[in-house]
XYZ file of C-alpha atoms in Angstrom:
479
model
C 47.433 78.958 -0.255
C 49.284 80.248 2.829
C 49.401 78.795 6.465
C 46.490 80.958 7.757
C 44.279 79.988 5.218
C 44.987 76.017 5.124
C 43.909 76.942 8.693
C 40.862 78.536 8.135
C 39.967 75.548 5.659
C 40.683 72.856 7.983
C 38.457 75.031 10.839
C 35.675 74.778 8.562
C 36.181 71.007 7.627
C 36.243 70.434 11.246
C 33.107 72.180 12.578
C 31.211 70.650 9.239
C 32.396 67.146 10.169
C 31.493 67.828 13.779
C 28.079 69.288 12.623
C 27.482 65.807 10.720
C 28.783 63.420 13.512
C 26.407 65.720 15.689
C 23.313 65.007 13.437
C 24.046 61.375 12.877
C 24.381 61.225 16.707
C 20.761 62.911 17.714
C 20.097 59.919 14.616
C 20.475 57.189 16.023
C 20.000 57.800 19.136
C 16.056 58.639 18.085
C 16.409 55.249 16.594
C 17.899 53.496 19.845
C 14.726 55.446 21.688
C 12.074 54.191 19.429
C 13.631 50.400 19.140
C 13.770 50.405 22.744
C 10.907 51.446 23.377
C 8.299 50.412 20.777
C 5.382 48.906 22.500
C 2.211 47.345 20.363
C 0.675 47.679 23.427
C 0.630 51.221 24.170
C -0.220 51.816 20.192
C -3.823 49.415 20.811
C -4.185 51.868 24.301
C -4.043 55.210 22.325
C -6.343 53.509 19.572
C -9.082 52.637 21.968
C -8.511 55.820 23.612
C -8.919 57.698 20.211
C -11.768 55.645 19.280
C -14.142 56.045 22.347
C -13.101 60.318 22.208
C -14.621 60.639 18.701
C -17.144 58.234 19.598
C -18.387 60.521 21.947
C -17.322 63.996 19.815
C -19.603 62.501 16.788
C -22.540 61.535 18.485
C -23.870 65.191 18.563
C -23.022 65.638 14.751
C -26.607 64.218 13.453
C -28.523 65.865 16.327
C -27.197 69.695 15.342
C -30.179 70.844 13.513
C -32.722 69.776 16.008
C -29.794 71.261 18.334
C -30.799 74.507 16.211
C -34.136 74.232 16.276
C -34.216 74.208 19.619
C -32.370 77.139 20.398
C -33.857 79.262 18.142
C -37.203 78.478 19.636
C -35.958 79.463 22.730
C -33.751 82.657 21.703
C -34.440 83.460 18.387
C -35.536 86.723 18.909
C -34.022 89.806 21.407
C -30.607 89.845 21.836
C -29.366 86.560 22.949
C -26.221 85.412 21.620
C -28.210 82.889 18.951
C -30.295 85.417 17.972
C -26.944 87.928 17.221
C -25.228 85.098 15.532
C -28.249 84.198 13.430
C -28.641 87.508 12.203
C -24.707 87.354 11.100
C -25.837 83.977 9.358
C -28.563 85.379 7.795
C -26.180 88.364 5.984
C -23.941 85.993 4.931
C -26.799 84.072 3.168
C -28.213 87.207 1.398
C -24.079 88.270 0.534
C -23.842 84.822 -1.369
C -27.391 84.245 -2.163
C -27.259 80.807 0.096
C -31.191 79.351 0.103
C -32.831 79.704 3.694
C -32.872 75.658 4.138
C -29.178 75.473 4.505
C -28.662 78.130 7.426
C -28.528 75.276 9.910
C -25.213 73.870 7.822
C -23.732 77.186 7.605
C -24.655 77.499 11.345
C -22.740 74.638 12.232
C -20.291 75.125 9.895
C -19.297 78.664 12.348
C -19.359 76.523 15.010
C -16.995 73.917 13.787
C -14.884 76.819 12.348
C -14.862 78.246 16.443
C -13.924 74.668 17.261
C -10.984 74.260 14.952
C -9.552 77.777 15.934
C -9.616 77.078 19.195
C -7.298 73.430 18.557
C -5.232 75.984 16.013
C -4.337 77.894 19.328
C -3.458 74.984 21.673
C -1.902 72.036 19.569
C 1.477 73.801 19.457
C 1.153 74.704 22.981
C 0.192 71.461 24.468
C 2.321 69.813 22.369
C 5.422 71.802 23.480
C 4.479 71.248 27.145
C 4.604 67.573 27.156
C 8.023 67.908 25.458
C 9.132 69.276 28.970
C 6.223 67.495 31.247
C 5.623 64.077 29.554
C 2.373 63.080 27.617
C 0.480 61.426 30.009
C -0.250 64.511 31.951
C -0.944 66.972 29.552
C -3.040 63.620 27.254
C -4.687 63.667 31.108
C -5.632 66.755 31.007
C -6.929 67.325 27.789
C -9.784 64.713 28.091
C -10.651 65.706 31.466
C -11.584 68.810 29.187
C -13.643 67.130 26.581
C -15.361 65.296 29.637
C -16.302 68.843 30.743
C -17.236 69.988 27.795
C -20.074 67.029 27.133
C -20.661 67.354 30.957
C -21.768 71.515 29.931
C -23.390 69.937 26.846
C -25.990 68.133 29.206
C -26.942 70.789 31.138
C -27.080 73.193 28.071
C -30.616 74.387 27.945
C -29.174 77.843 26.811
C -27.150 78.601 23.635
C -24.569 80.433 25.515
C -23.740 77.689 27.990
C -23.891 75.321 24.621
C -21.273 77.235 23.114
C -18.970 77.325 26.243
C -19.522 73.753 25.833
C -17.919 73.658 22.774
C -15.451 76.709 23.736
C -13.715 74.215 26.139
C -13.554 71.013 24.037
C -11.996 72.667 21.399
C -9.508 74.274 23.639
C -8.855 70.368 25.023
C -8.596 68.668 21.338
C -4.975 68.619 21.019
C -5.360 65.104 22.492
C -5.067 64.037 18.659
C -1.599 65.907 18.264
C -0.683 64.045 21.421
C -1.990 60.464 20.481
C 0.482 60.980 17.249
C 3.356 61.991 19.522
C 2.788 58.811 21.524
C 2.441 56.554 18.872
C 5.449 58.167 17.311
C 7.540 57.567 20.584
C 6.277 53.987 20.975
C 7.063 52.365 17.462
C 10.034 52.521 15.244
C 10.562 53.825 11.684
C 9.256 50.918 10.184
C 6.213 50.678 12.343
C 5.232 54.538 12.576
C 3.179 54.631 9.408
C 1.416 51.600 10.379
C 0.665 53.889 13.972
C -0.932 56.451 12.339
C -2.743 54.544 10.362
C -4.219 53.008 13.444
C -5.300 56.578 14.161
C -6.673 57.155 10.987
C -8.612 54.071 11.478
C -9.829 55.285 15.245
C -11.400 58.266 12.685
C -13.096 56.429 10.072
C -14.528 53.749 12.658
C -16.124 56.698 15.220
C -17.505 58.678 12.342
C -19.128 55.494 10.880
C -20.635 54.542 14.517
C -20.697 57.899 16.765
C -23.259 59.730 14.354
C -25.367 56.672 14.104
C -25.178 56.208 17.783
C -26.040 59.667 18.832
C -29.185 59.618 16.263
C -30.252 56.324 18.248
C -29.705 57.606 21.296
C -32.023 60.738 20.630
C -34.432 58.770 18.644
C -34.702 56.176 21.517
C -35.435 58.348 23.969
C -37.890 60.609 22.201
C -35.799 63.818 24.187
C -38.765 65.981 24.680
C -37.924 66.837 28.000
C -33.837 67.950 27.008
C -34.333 68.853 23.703
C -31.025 70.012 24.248
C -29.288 66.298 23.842
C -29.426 65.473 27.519
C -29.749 61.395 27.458
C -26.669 61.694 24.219
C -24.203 63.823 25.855
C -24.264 61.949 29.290
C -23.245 59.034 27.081
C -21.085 61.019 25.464
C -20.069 61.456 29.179
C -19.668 58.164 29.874
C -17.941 57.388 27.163
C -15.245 60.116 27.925
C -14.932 59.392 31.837
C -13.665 55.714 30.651
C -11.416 57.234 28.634
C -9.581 59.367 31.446
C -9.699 56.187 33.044
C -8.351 54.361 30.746
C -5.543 56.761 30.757
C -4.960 57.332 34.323
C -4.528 53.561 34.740
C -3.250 51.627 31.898
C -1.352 54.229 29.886
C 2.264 54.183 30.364
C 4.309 57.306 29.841
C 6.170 57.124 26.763
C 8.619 60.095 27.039
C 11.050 59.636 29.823
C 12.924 62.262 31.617
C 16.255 62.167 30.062
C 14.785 62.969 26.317
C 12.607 65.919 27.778
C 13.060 69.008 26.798
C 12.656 72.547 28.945
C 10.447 74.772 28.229
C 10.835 78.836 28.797
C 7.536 80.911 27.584
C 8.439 84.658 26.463
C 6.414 87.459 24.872
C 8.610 86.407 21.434
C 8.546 82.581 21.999
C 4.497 82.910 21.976
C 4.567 84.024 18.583
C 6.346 80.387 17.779
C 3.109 79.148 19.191
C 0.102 81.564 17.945
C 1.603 83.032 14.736
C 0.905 81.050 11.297
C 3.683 81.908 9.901
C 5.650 81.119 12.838
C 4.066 77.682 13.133
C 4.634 77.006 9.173
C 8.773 77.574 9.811
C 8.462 74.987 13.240
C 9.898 77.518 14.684
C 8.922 76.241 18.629
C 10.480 72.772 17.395
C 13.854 72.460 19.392
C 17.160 70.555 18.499
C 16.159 70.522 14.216
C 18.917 70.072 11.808
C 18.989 72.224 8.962
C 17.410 69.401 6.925
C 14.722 68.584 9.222
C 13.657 72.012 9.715
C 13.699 72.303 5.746
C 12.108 69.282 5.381
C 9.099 69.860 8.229
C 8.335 73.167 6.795
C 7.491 72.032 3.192
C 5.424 69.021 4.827
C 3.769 71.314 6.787
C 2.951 74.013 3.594
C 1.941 71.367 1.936
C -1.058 69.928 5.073
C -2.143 73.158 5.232
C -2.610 73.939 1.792
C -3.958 70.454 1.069
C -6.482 70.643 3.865
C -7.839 74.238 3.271
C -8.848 73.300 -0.121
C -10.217 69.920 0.776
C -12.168 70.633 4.241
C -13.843 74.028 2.386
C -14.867 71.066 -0.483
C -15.829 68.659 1.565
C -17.782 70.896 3.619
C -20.045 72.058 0.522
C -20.647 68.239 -0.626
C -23.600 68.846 1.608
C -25.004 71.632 -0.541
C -23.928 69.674 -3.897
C -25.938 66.517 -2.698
C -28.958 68.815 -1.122
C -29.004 71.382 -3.774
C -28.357 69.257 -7.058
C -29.453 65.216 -6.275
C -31.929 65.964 -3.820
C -30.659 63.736 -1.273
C -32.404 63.397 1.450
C -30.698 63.217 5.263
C -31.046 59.652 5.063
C -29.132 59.416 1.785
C -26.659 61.670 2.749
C -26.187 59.141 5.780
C -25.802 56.486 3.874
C -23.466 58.607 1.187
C -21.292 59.188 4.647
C -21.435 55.499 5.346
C -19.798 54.059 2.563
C -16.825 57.033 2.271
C -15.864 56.176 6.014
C -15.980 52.134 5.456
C -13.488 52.598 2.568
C -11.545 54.493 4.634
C -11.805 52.198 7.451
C -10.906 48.843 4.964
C -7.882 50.506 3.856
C -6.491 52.098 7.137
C -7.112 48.849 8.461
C -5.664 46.599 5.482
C -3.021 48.533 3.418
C -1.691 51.575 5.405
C -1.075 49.893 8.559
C 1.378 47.758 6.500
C 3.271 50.776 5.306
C 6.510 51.453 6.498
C 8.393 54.954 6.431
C 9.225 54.923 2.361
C 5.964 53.521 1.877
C 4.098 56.012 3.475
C 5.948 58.322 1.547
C 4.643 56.918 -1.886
C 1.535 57.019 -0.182
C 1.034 60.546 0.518
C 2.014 61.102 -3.318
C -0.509 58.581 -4.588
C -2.991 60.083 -1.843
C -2.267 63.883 -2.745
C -2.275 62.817 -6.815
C -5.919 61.220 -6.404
C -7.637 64.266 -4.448
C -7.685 67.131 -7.515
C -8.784 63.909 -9.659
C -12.002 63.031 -6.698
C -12.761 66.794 -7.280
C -13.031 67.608 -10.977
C -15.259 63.984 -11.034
C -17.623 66.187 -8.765
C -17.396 69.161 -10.632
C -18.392 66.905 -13.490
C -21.325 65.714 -11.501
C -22.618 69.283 -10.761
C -21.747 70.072 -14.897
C -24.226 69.528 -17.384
C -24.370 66.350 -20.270
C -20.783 65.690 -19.342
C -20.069 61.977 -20.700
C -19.408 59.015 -20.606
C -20.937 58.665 -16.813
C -24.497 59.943 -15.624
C -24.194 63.117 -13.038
C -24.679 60.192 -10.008
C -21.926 58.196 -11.818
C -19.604 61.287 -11.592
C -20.706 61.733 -8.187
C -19.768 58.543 -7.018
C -16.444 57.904 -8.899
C -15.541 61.233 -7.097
C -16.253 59.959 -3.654
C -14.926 56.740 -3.650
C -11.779 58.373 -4.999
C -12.078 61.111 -2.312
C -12.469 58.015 0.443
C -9.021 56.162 -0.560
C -6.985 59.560 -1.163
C -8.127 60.557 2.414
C -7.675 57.073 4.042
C -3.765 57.704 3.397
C -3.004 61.060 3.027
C -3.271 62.542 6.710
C -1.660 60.032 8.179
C 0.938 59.082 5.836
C 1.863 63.102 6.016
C 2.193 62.931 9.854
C 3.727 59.939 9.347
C 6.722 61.886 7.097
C 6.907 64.495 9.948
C 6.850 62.766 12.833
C 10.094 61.054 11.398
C 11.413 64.156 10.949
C 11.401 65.370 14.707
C 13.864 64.314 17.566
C 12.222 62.558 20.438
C 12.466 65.443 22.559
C 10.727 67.466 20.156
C 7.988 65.645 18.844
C 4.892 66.667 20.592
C 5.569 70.476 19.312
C 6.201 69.113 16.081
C 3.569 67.074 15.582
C 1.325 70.019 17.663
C 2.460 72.685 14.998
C 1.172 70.337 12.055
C -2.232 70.094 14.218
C -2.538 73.661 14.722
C -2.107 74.329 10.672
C -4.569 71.779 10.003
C -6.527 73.191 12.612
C -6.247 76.509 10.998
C -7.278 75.434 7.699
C -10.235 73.479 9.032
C -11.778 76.837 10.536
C -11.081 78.725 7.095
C -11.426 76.503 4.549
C -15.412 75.701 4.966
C -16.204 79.909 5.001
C -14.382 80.476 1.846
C -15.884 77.465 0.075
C -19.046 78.088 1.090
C -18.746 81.510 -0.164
C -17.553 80.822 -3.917
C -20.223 77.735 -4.137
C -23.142 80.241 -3.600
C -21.042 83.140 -5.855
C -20.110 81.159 -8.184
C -21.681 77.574 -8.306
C -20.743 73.865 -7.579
C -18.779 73.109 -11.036
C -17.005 76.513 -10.728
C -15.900 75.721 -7.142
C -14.964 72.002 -7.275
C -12.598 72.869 -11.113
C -10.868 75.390 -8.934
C -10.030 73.559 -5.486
C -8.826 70.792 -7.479
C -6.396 73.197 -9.595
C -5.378 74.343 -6.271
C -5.103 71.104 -4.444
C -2.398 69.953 -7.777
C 0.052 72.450 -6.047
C 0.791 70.489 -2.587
C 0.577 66.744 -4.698
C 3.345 68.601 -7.082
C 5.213 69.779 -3.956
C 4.898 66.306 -2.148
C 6.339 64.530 -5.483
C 9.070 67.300 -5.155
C 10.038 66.405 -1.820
C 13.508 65.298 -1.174
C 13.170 63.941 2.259
């Protein structure tokens, strides 16, 4: 080997031991960050914070077919915006052959799909900007949004000013994608899974108690003067004024100015924020290492995959238990009930104990379990299949779809959040949003479709031969 190639070889050497110093650097200086500034504190603020926003987004949940109802009365026929969307409901149901009783659930299933699209298009977005502007502003502004939106909500007595409702607080719901980034900046490796699973709790808790309280509230006040939801969305109101209150005075800002990063907005970086595929590579994510990017991208293939199968499945349990068991809405209450207090035992019990590898082995065990809750459903919906009843299959499904889903969102943000720099972790965690946004609003139209097509048994033994591809790719993951 002459002189000019010993050169060369050393050049390389050097620059590759400079690249790995460099890394190792950004390391543990993320490290020194999160030690110095974990705060239990500001993880219980961002929980309560959490918990009284999906208090107040649940509360309308129960109340959406009298929601209908109303509207329809009101606009069914001419050319009103219900009446146009109705009729696109309507072809849909003849297309798949979808009985007339469930066009309220596919009617709010388009609206939830609207609402998810809209968080698919801001998560990144907000995210990036409190990279560069901090999260208390941007986490600020977000729920002054959903407080608009349930302020809109109240004075809704026509569909269109209903949907803008809705319009708005799903352009404000990257709050979640922000609550992560906090929590992420104010714990440490050990204590991040525990974090999110404090956020999974928030979840499971105002599910359980924000559906119930929004059926009281209407119930209570016998709303035959705002059949709209009047009395429940100024509570909803309420409920999200104290939480921009909350925020304005008692949450500290947990990204300080030295670990910001800028932000510059071009025609090409947009795509980085709006394109799937784009959002899949983390390609707005600044200051990755070759590993991390690697790493973030499989994690995030593997959410979105994993939640497009699931949220289209869990979507048509209402059909299964409607359409097979004859459940009535009280049943399916109760049904709802007992999923979210599993969840809420074990997000409250054994995943806030996790720490980084546990979480790991978490989201394997959690991603392993959900093709097994499925084909137990598909064996409900299946004819004679032994040794349980069709309400034995039913149930052994659903309790194993409540602990796969206590752990495996938030043990998979958990993986990705410690993949991100400080500076870099609201677009990080704001990309993963956005993809689970985006399979939220697609998954539920393309289940729906096959169930009707094809029937339950068909379309439960298929997600869950989908849903073994992300558990193989999480067990594959080299992290």
């Amino acid at each position: 080997m002459n002189q000019q190639e010993n050169g060369v070889v050393k050049k390389r050497k050097d620059n590759t031991l400079q690249e790995l110093e460099e890394e190792q650097m950004i390391k543990e200086s993320d490290v020194k960050c999160s030690k110095a500034t974990f705060s239990p504190r500001t993880i219980t603020l961002i929980f309560v914070s959490l918990l009284l926003d999906l208090l107040a987004f649940t509360m309308i949940l129960p109340l959406l077919p009298s929601l209908l109802d109303y509207y329809n009365k009101e606009e069914g026929k001419g050319n009103s915006l219900y009446a146009s969307l109705l009729q696109a409901i309507q072809t849909f149901q003849k297309f798949t052959g979808a009985p007339d009783r469930f066009s309220s659930v596919l009617f709010g299933g388009v609206l939830g799909s609207m609402y998810s699209f809209l968080q698919f298009l801001t998560s990144p977005i907000v995210g990036s900007l409190s990279d560069a502007y901090g999260r208390k502003p941007m986490l600020i502004i977000c729920l002054t949004g959903i407080a608009l939106s349930h302020a809109l909500w109240g004075c809704a007595r026509t569909f269109s000013v209903f949907v803008m409702a809705r319009f708005i607080g799903g352009l404000s719901k990257a709050n979640v994608s922000l609550s992560m980034a906090i929590v992420t900046d104010a714990s440490n490796e050990k204590t991040r899974a525990r974090g999110m699973a404090l956020i999974g709790l928030a979840f499971s808790v105002g599910f359980i108690v924000g559906p119930l309280a929004g059926a009281w509230f209407a119930a209570t006040h016998n709303l035959t003067a705002g059949a709209w939801g009047e009395r429940p969305a100024f509570y909803a109101l309420l409920l999200s004024l104290t939480n921009v209150a909350l925020v304005v005075f008692f949450m500290p800002e947990t990204l300080p100015k030295e670990k910001r990063s800028p932000l510059l907005f071009t025609l090409s970086k947009t795509l980085d924020f709006v394109s799937p595929w784009h959002l899949l590579k983390f390609s707005a994510v600044k200051n990755l290492s070759e590993h991390q990017n690697k790493v973030l991208t499989k994690v995030g293939l593997i959410y979105f995959l994993y939640l497009f199968i699931y949220s289209g499945l869990e979507f048509t349990l209402t059909f299964l238990t409607h359409h097979t068991f004859q459940y009535t809405a009280m049943q399916q209450g109760k049904m709802f009930l007992v999923i979210g207090a599993i969840m809420a035992v074990l997000q409250g019990g054994a995943a806030r104990r996790l720490g980084a590898a546990g979480a790991e082995r978490a989201a394997r065990a959690a991603l392993a379990l959900t093709p097994l809750s499925f084909l137990s459903v598909a064996a409900a919906a299946a004819p004679r299949v032994t040794p349980l009843s069709p309400a034995g299959w039913l149930w052994l499904g659903l309790v194993l779809f409540a602990v796969s889903t206590a752990f495996a969102v938030s043990c998979l943000s958990s993986v990705a959040a410690g993949q991100a720099p400080a500076a870099a972790r609201g677009a990080a965690l704001g990309a993963l949003r956005s993809l689970g946004a985006l399979a939220r609003a697609a998954g539920p139209l393309l289940a729906a479709s096959v169930y009707w097509i094809s029937g339950a048994t068909t379309t439960y033994t298929i997600g869950a031969v989908i849903l073994i591809i992300p558990a193989v790719m999480m067990y594959r993951l080299k992290i």
